[in-house]
Amino acid sequence: MTPEEKKTMIQMCERIQEEHDPIEFQRLVVELLDLLEEVAPEKRNISRAN
C-alpha cells in the first residue's frame, strides 16, 4: 500500500465513522472496499477460497 493509498483509506474510515446518513454511509463503505480490493486483490481471492 502506497502512502497515498494509506492516507486515503484513513480519511475514508474517518468519514465513515462520522457519517449519519445511511445511504452516504453505504456509498463510503463500498468506495472503501473498492480501494482495498485494488490494493490487495490477491488477499481477497485467498479469503474467498477459504
C-alpha positions as MATLAB code, in Angstrom:
seq = 'MTPEEKKTMIQMCERIQEEHDPIEFQRLVVELLDLLEEVAPEKRNISRAN';
ca = [
       0.000    0.000    0.000;
       1.406    3.343   -1.000;
       1.454    6.272    1.431;
      -1.201    7.986   -0.705;
      -3.468    4.910   -0.585;
      -2.988    4.642    3.168;
      -3.853    8.321    3.632;
      -6.980    7.916    1.510;
      -8.021    4.825    3.461;
      -7.606    6.608    6.808;
      -9.616    9.595    5.571;
     -12.393    7.332    4.323;
     -12.513    5.445    7.638;
     -12.840    8.743    9.494;
     -15.664    9.859    7.206;
     -17.441    6.527    7.674;
     -17.228    6.886   11.463;
     -18.798   10.348   11.337;
     -21.486    9.673    8.714;
     -25.108    9.637    9.889;
     -26.908    9.283    6.557;
     -27.341    5.548    5.831;
     -27.138    5.984    2.060;
     -23.943    8.024    2.208;
     -22.540    5.591    4.787;
     -23.150    2.678    2.430;
     -21.612    4.561   -0.503;
     -18.487    5.303    1.535;
     -18.170    1.676    2.658;
     -18.441    0.440   -0.928;
     -15.845    3.001   -2.013;
     -13.513    1.841    0.780;
     -13.988   -1.801   -0.196;
     -13.185   -0.939   -3.810;
      -9.981    0.766   -2.678;
      -8.985   -2.225   -0.569;
      -9.721   -4.561   -3.458;
      -7.369   -2.572   -5.696;
      -4.626   -2.585   -3.064;
      -4.751   -6.287   -2.216;
      -6.734   -8.310   -4.771;
      -4.717  -11.448   -4.039;
      -5.772  -11.417   -0.371;
      -9.419  -11.119   -1.409;
      -9.109  -14.156   -3.647;
      -7.481  -16.165   -0.859;
     -10.293  -15.234    1.553;
     -12.931  -16.408   -0.887;
     -11.155  -19.726   -1.366;
     -11.353  -20.494    2.367;
];
